[in-house]
mmCIF file of C-alpha atoms and ligand atoms in Angstrom:
data_model
loop_
_atom_site.group_PDB
_atom_site.id
_atom_site.type_symbol
_atom_site.label_atom_id
_atom_site.label_comp_id
_atom_site.label_asym_id
_atom_site.label_seq_id
_atom_site.Cartn_x
_atom_site.Cartn_y
_atom_site.Cartn_z
ATOM 1 C CA MET A 1 -1.167 14.146 -8.921
ATOM 2 C CA ILE A 2 -2.537 11.746 -11.555
ATOM 3 C CA LYS A 3 -4.384 12.992 -14.607
ATOM 4 C CA ILE A 4 -5.854 10.488 -17.004
ATOM 5 C CA GLU A 5 -7.277 11.757 -20.287
ATOM 6 C CA ASP A 6 -9.281 9.602 -22.663
ATOM 7 C CA LEU A 7 -7.244 6.495 -21.895
ATOM 8 C CA HIS A 8 -7.717 3.650 -24.353
ATOM 9 C CA LYS A 9 -6.028 0.278 -24.340
ATOM 10 C CA ASN A 10 -6.432 -2.399 -26.980
ATOM 11 C CA PHE A 11 -5.014 -5.895 -27.057
ATOM 12 C CA GLY A 12 -5.144 -6.614 -30.780
ATOM 13 C CA SER A 13 -8.734 -6.072 -31.787
ATOM 14 C CA LEU A 14 -9.972 -6.304 -28.198
ATOM 15 C CA GLU A 15 -10.699 -2.893 -26.734
ATOM 16 C CA VAL A 16 -10.149 -3.280 -23.006
ATOM 17 C CA LEU A 17 -10.138 0.361 -21.858
ATOM 18 C CA LYS A 18 -12.618 2.484 -23.737
ATOM 19 C CA GLY A 19 -11.826 6.056 -22.823
ATOM 20 C CA ILE A 20 -11.160 6.822 -19.164
ATOM 21 C CA SER A 21 -10.703 10.383 -17.918
ATOM 22 C CA LYS A 22 -10.014 10.949 -14.219
ATOM 23 C CA GLU A 23 -8.013 13.130 -11.905
ATOM 24 C CA ILE A 24 -6.677 11.944 -8.600
ATOM 25 C CA THR A 25 -5.308 14.430 -6.124
ATOM 26 C CA LYS A 26 -2.497 14.030 -3.617
ATOM 27 C CA GLY A 27 -3.405 11.925 -0.611
ATOM 28 C CA GLU A 28 -6.524 10.433 -2.144
ATOM 29 C CA VAL A 29 -7.235 6.753 -1.642
ATOM 30 C CA VAL A 30 -9.222 5.346 -4.538
ATOM 31 C CA ALA A 31 -10.724 1.864 -4.418
ATOM 32 C CA VAL A 32 -11.351 0.311 -7.829
ATOM 33 C CA ILE A 33 -14.064 -2.321 -7.872
ATOM 34 C CA GLY A 34 -15.886 -4.150 -10.633
ATOM 35 C CA PRO A 35 -16.480 -7.512 -12.280
ATOM 36 C CA SER A 36 -13.668 -9.782 -13.381
ATOM 37 C CA GLY A 37 -12.477 -8.871 -16.865
ATOM 38 C CA SER A 38 -13.750 -5.295 -16.689
ATOM 39 C CA GLY A 39 -10.212 -3.898 -17.132
ATOM 40 C CA LYS A 40 -9.170 -3.037 -13.562
ATOM 41 C CA SER A 41 -5.683 -4.563 -13.781
ATOM 42 C CA THR A 42 -5.081 -3.121 -17.230
ATOM 43 C CA PHE A 43 -6.096 0.305 -15.940
ATOM 44 C CA LEU A 44 -3.513 0.181 -13.124
ATOM 45 C CA ARG A 45 -0.866 -1.311 -15.412
ATOM 46 C CA CYS A 46 -1.262 1.576 -17.857
ATOM 47 C CA ILE A 47 -0.655 4.057 -15.042
ATOM 48 C CA ASN A 48 2.785 2.678 -14.233
ATOM 49 C CA MET A 49 3.681 1.751 -17.806
ATOM 50 C CA LEU A 50 3.505 -1.996 -17.451
ATOM 51 C CA GLU A 51 1.244 -1.693 -20.495
ATOM 52 C CA GLU A 52 1.693 0.651 -23.397
ATOM 53 C CA ILE A 53 -1.181 3.076 -23.809
ATOM 54 C CA THR A 54 -3.048 2.775 -27.119
ATOM 55 C CA LYS A 55 -4.566 6.238 -27.061
ATOM 56 C CA GLY A 56 -4.959 9.075 -24.592
ATOM 57 C CA LYS A 57 -2.630 10.516 -22.008
ATOM 58 C CA VAL A 58 -1.559 9.856 -18.449
ATOM 59 C CA THR A 59 0.185 12.670 -16.590
ATOM 60 C CA ILE A 60 1.819 12.078 -13.224
ATOM 61 C CA GLU A 61 2.988 15.074 -11.239
ATOM 62 C CA GLY A 62 2.973 17.078 -14.436
ATOM 63 C CA MET A 63 4.943 14.538 -16.487
ATOM 64 C CA ASP A 64 3.403 12.881 -19.531
ATOM 65 C CA ILE A 65 4.423 9.289 -18.755
ATOM 66 C CA SER A 66 4.729 8.201 -22.367
ATOM 67 C CA LYS A 67 7.390 10.896 -22.795
ATOM 68 C CA THR A 68 9.188 10.149 -19.548
ATOM 69 C CA ASN A 69 11.888 7.624 -18.768
ATOM 70 C CA ILE A 70 10.151 4.424 -17.667
ATOM 71 C CA ASN A 71 12.390 4.017 -14.597
ATOM 72 C CA LYS A 72 11.557 7.491 -13.442
ATOM 73 C CA VAL A 73 7.842 6.746 -13.683
ATOM 74 C CA ARG A 74 8.233 3.497 -11.774
ATOM 75 C CA GLN A 75 10.264 5.218 -9.053
ATOM 76 C CA ASN A 76 7.327 7.512 -8.491
ATOM 77 C CA VAL A 77 4.590 4.953 -8.899
ATOM 78 C CA GLY A 78 5.032 1.753 -6.905
ATOM 79 C CA MET A 79 2.967 -1.341 -7.476
ATOM 80 C CA VAL A 80 1.948 -4.230 -5.254
ATOM 81 C CA PHE A 81 0.629 -7.370 -6.950
ATOM 82 C CA GLN A 82 -1.662 -10.189 -5.955
ATOM 83 C CA HIS A 83 1.193 -12.700 -6.065
ATOM 84 C CA PHE A 84 3.848 -10.660 -4.220
ATOM 85 C CA ASN A 85 6.598 -11.196 -6.850
ATOM 86 C CA LEU A 86 9.395 -11.234 -4.274
ATOM 87 C CA PHE A 87 12.848 -12.410 -5.350
ATOM 88 C CA PRO A 88 13.052 -15.947 -3.910
ATOM 89 C CA HIS A 89 16.839 -16.177 -3.771
ATOM 90 C CA LYS A 90 17.258 -12.919 -1.864
ATOM 91 C CA THR A 91 16.666 -12.365 1.821
ATOM 92 C CA VAL A 92 13.873 -10.085 2.933
ATOM 93 C CA LEU A 93 16.324 -7.253 3.569
ATOM 94 C CA GLU A 94 17.956 -7.758 0.163
ATOM 95 C CA ASN A 95 14.535 -7.702 -1.483
ATOM 96 C CA LEU A 96 14.019 -4.229 -0.044
ATOM 97 C CA MET A 97 17.504 -2.981 -0.920
ATOM 98 C CA LEU A 98 17.804 -4.117 -4.515
ATOM 99 C CA ALA A 99 15.811 -1.524 -6.454
ATOM 100 C CA PRO A 100 16.967 1.531 -4.469
ATOM 101 C CA MET A 101 20.597 0.479 -4.998
ATOM 102 C CA LYS A 102 20.214 -0.420 -8.678
ATOM 103 C CA VAL A 103 17.779 2.198 -9.883
ATOM 104 C CA LYS A 104 18.360 5.095 -7.497
ATOM 105 C CA LYS A 105 22.062 4.356 -6.869
ATOM 106 C CA ILE A 106 21.636 4.784 -3.137
ATOM 107 C CA LYS A 107 24.579 3.594 -1.059
ATOM 108 C CA LYS A 108 24.276 0.260 0.681
ATOM 109 C CA GLU A 109 24.848 1.596 4.210
ATOM 110 C CA GLU A 110 22.182 4.189 3.731
ATOM 111 C CA ILE A 111 19.567 1.826 2.362
ATOM 112 C CA ILE A 112 20.171 -0.841 5.031
ATOM 113 C CA GLU A 113 18.989 1.517 7.742
ATOM 114 C CA LYS A 114 15.986 2.563 5.737
ATOM 115 C CA ALA A 115 15.074 -1.009 4.859
ATOM 116 C CA LYS A 116 15.213 -2.007 8.525
ATOM 117 C CA ASN A 117 12.925 0.860 9.443
ATOM 118 C CA LEU A 118 10.464 -0.171 6.762
ATOM 119 C CA LEU A 119 10.445 -3.725 8.098
ATOM 120 C CA LYS A 120 9.638 -2.306 11.501
ATOM 121 C CA ARG A 121 6.835 -0.287 9.973
ATOM 122 C CA VAL A 122 5.178 -3.411 8.549
ATOM 123 C CA GLY A 123 5.804 -5.342 11.764
ATOM 124 C CA LEU A 124 8.449 -7.708 10.386
ATOM 125 C CA ALA A 125 11.731 -6.424 11.809
ATOM 126 C CA ASP A 126 12.632 -9.954 12.910
ATOM 127 C CA LYS A 127 12.430 -11.320 9.344
ATOM 128 C CA ALA A 128 15.259 -9.291 7.803
ATOM 129 C CA ASN A 129 17.451 -12.330 7.154
ATOM 130 C CA SER A 130 14.695 -14.776 6.256
ATOM 131 C CA TYR A 131 13.968 -15.938 2.725
ATOM 132 C CA PRO A 132 10.516 -15.301 1.218
ATOM 133 C CA ASP A 133 9.640 -19.008 1.065
ATOM 134 C CA SER A 134 9.784 -19.267 4.842
ATOM 135 C CA LEU A 135 7.105 -16.581 5.262
ATOM 136 C CA SER A 136 3.325 -16.774 5.291
ATOM 137 C CA GLY A 137 1.343 -15.141 2.499
ATOM 138 C CA GLY A 138 0.398 -12.216 4.712
ATOM 139 C CA GLN A 139 4.025 -11.674 5.682
ATOM 140 C CA LYS A 140 5.128 -11.876 2.046
ATOM 141 C CA GLN A 141 2.617 -9.259 1.062
ATOM 142 C CA ARG A 142 3.699 -6.949 3.878
ATOM 143 C CA ILE A 143 7.287 -7.369 2.640
ATOM 144 C CA ALA A 144 6.131 -6.545 -0.891
ATOM 145 C CA ILE A 145 4.573 -3.336 0.423
ATOM 146 C CA ALA A 146 7.764 -2.450 2.319
ATOM 147 C CA ARG A 147 9.754 -3.125 -0.838
ATOM 148 C CA ALA A 148 7.559 -0.773 -2.825
ATOM 149 C CA LEU A 149 7.983 1.869 -0.100
ATOM 150 C CA ALA A 150 11.766 1.528 -0.208
ATOM 151 C CA MET A 151 11.709 3.455 -3.494
ATOM 152 C CA GLU A 152 9.908 6.329 -1.752
ATOM 153 C CA PRO A 153 7.119 6.503 -4.325
ATOM 154 C CA ASP A 154 4.552 9.276 -4.299
ATOM 155 C CA ILE A 155 1.844 6.925 -5.493
ATOM 156 C CA LEU A 156 1.174 3.276 -4.701
ATOM 157 C CA LEU A 157 -0.978 1.020 -6.849
ATOM 158 C CA PHE A 158 -2.336 -2.229 -5.431
ATOM 159 C CA ASP A 159 -3.807 -4.942 -7.644
ATOM 160 C CA GLU A 160 -5.918 -7.254 -5.471
ATOM 161 C CA PRO A 161 -3.273 -7.378 -2.742
ATOM 162 C CA THR A 162 -5.277 -9.719 -0.527
ATOM 163 C CA SER A 163 -6.909 -11.991 -3.108
ATOM 164 C CA ALA A 164 -4.259 -14.713 -2.888
ATOM 165 C CA LEU A 165 -4.228 -14.784 0.914
ATOM 166 C CA ASP A 166 -5.840 -17.176 3.339
ATOM 167 C CA PRO A 167 -8.684 -15.362 5.091
ATOM 168 C CA GLU A 168 -6.867 -15.100 8.426
ATOM 169 C CA MET A 169 -4.053 -13.127 6.782
ATOM 170 C CA VAL A 170 -6.122 -10.534 4.992
ATOM 171 C CA ARG A 171 -6.403 -8.281 7.978
ATOM 172 C CA GLU A 172 -2.701 -7.854 8.720
ATOM 173 C CA VAL A 173 -2.181 -6.644 5.143
ATOM 174 C CA LEU A 174 -5.189 -4.333 5.177
ATOM 175 C CA ASP A 175 -3.956 -2.887 8.484
ATOM 176 C CA VAL A 176 -0.640 -1.944 6.868
ATOM 177 C CA MET A 177 -2.516 -0.393 3.943
ATOM 178 C CA ARG A 178 -4.802 1.501 6.289
ATOM 179 C CA ASP A 179 -1.758 2.957 8.099
ATOM 180 C CA LEU A 180 -0.301 3.992 4.773
ATOM 181 C CA ALA A 181 -3.532 5.666 3.762
ATOM 182 C CA HIS A 182 -3.593 7.577 7.047
ATOM 183 C CA SER A 183 0.007 8.663 6.503
ATOM 184 C CA GLY A 184 -1.155 10.554 3.398
ATOM 185 C CA MET A 185 0.015 8.197 0.654
ATOM 186 C CA THR A 186 -1.816 8.553 -2.644
ATOM 187 C CA MET A 187 -3.203 5.099 -3.380
ATOM 188 C CA MET A 188 -5.258 3.250 -5.966
ATOM 189 C CA VAL A 189 -6.426 -0.140 -4.795
ATOM 190 C CA VAL A 190 -8.172 -2.763 -6.906
ATOM 191 C CA THR A 191 -9.932 -4.826 -4.298
ATOM 192 C CA HIS A 192 -12.763 -7.174 -3.470
ATOM 193 C CA GLU A 193 -12.587 -6.108 0.168
ATOM 194 C CA MET A 194 -15.665 -3.943 0.296
ATOM 195 C CA GLY A 195 -15.162 -3.286 4.001
ATOM 196 C CA PHE A 196 -11.776 -1.769 3.248
ATOM 197 C CA ALA A 197 -13.196 0.262 0.367
ATOM 198 C CA LYS A 198 -15.958 1.579 2.624
ATOM 199 C CA SER A 199 -13.793 2.460 5.581
ATOM 200 C CA VAL A 200 -10.512 3.614 4.009
ATOM 201 C CA ALA A 201 -11.148 4.940 0.505
ATOM 202 C CA ASN A 202 -12.158 8.554 -0.188
ATOM 203 C CA ARG A 203 -13.469 7.551 -3.568
ATOM 204 C CA VAL A 204 -14.648 4.388 -5.231
ATOM 205 C CA PHE A 205 -14.495 3.725 -8.972
ATOM 206 C CA PHE A 206 -16.865 1.100 -10.301
ATOM 207 C CA MET A 207 -15.409 -0.310 -13.519
ATOM 208 C CA ASP A 208 -17.508 -2.123 -16.049
ATOM 209 C CA TYR A 209 -16.638 -3.149 -19.619
ATOM 210 C CA GLY A 210 -13.611 -0.871 -19.850
ATOM 211 C CA VAL A 211 -15.130 2.319 -18.518
ATOM 212 C CA ILE A 212 -15.492 3.820 -15.064
ATOM 213 C CA LEU A 213 -19.226 3.767 -14.807
ATOM 214 C CA GLU A 214 -19.425 5.314 -11.378
ATOM 215 C CA ASP A 215 -17.091 7.487 -9.308
ATOM 216 C CA ALA A 216 -18.399 8.433 -5.905
ATOM 217 C CA ALA A 217 -17.691 8.614 -2.199
ATOM 218 C CA PRO A 218 -17.936 5.141 -0.642
ATOM 219 C CA LYS A 219 -21.049 5.932 1.361
ATOM 220 C CA GLU A 220 -22.847 7.138 -1.726
ATOM 221 C CA LEU A 221 -21.698 4.343 -4.006
ATOM 222 C CA PHE A 222 -22.477 1.547 -1.567
ATOM 223 C CA GLU A 223 -25.708 2.926 -0.162
ATOM 224 C CA ALA A 224 -27.191 4.633 -3.195
ATOM 225 C CA PRO A 225 -25.494 3.447 -6.396
ATOM 226 C CA ALA A 226 -26.512 5.546 -9.378
ATOM 227 C CA HIS A 227 -26.321 2.772 -11.965
ATOM 228 C CA GLU A 228 -28.192 -0.476 -12.283
ATOM 229 C CA ARG A 229 -24.917 -2.281 -13.141
ATOM 230 C CA THR A 230 -23.317 -1.065 -9.915
ATOM 231 C CA LYS A 231 -26.327 -2.244 -7.970
ATOM 232 C CA GLU A 232 -26.200 -5.680 -9.607
ATOM 233 C CA PHE A 233 -22.504 -6.010 -8.842
ATOM 234 C CA LEU A 234 -22.912 -4.949 -5.224
ATOM 235 C CA ASP A 235 -25.828 -7.341 -4.758
ATOM 236 C CA LYS A 236 -23.491 -10.161 -5.775
ATOM 237 C CA VAL A 237 -20.503 -9.246 -3.633
ATOM 238 C CA LEU A 238 -21.987 -7.752 -0.479
HETATM 239 P P1 ADP B 1 -9.743 -7.296 -14.433
HETATM 240 O O1 ADP B 1 -8.476 -6.980 -13.737
HETATM 241 O O2 ADP B 1 -10.837 -6.330 -14.206
HETATM 242 O O3 ADP B 1 -10.213 -8.694 -14.158
HETATM 243 P P2 ADP B 1 -8.101 -7.223 -16.819
HETATM 244 O O4 ADP B 1 -7.600 -5.846 -16.947
HETATM 245 O O5 ADP B 1 -7.167 -8.252 -16.271
HETATM 246 O O6 ADP B 1 -9.475 -7.224 -16.009
HETATM 247 O O7 ADP B 1 -8.562 -7.740 -18.243
HETATM 248 C C1 ADP B 1 -9.490 -7.054 -19.037
HETATM 249 C C2 ADP B 1 -9.610 -7.762 -20.379
HETATM 250 O O8 ADP B 1 -8.380 -7.660 -21.061
HETATM 251 C C3 ADP B 1 -9.919 -9.254 -20.274
HETATM 252 O O9 ADP B 1 -10.793 -9.591 -21.324
HETATM 253 C C4 ADP B 1 -8.565 -9.888 -20.475
HETATM 254 O O10 ADP B 1 -8.695 -11.163 -21.027
HETATM 255 C C5 ADP B 1 -7.899 -8.928 -21.442
HETATM 256 N N1 ADP B 1 -6.439 -8.910 -21.308
HETATM 257 C C6 ADP B 1 -5.732 -8.513 -20.224
HETATM 258 N N2 ADP B 1 -4.407 -8.594 -20.443
HETATM 259 C C7 ADP B 1 -4.265 -9.031 -21.718
HETATM 260 C C8 ADP B 1 -3.127 -9.298 -22.557
HETATM 261 N N3 ADP B 1 -1.877 -9.115 -22.124
HETATM 262 N N4 ADP B 1 -3.369 -9.738 -23.799
HETATM 263 C C9 ADP B 1 -4.634 -9.903 -24.263
HETATM 264 N N5 ADP B 1 -5.732 -9.658 -23.531
HETATM 265 C C10 ADP B 1 -5.572 -9.231 -22.278
HETATM 266 MG MG1 MG B 2 -7.330 -8.034 -12.399
#
């Protein structure tokens, strides 16, 4: 589903991604962990073309993304951010409807029904007519996930989706993500929630200084890390 070949990303003279090659198959849930500044966000952003690739190739469902229309890539690859990025002057329902109407040209009547169902799915059916500012952080993030789903992506990328939340709201968001994972969605999740990585992910990538130093099943990576750097990192966060 996702094929990454020798991916490099530079910002000026700073080499942030130093040659990443990975394949991710349909339905896999990959947790990406690693120290701050190691390139986790940049890695995800290259996969949905929020950053231009310096060198290498990313293929999604057989399409070389640098040769594909950017909107088409983003329809297929949804992204959920740490800070939600909801449209503040739109209601919750409108937030969900906007991109499908604009980008996919889906009729309003059709998308309303779908948007309502998605709100139900994330447990927020009663918030359809609320504005984002009236919601808690956990609710906003669940709306952001529903909004991403409204485009019917095949892949969802999450960049620290719970890092900006008060501790009591982390769980409601992780529960939605866990349901999604169980529904077969292909997901890549940058996270500091090691419990989530252990219990939901099929694979964990440990990123360090712009490379994926370790790629293993959660049990293996957490219980018997192969690299000293992974061990050091886990000692700090666990
Ligand atoms: P992480 O998400 O693992 O904390 P990032 O991908 O955000 O790491 O950043 C990796 C490195 O790239 C950092 O040194 C950061 O300062 C740098 N960086 C990220 N985005 C930019 C940018 N737009 N311009 C210049 N440097 C950047
Ligand atoms: Mg980051």
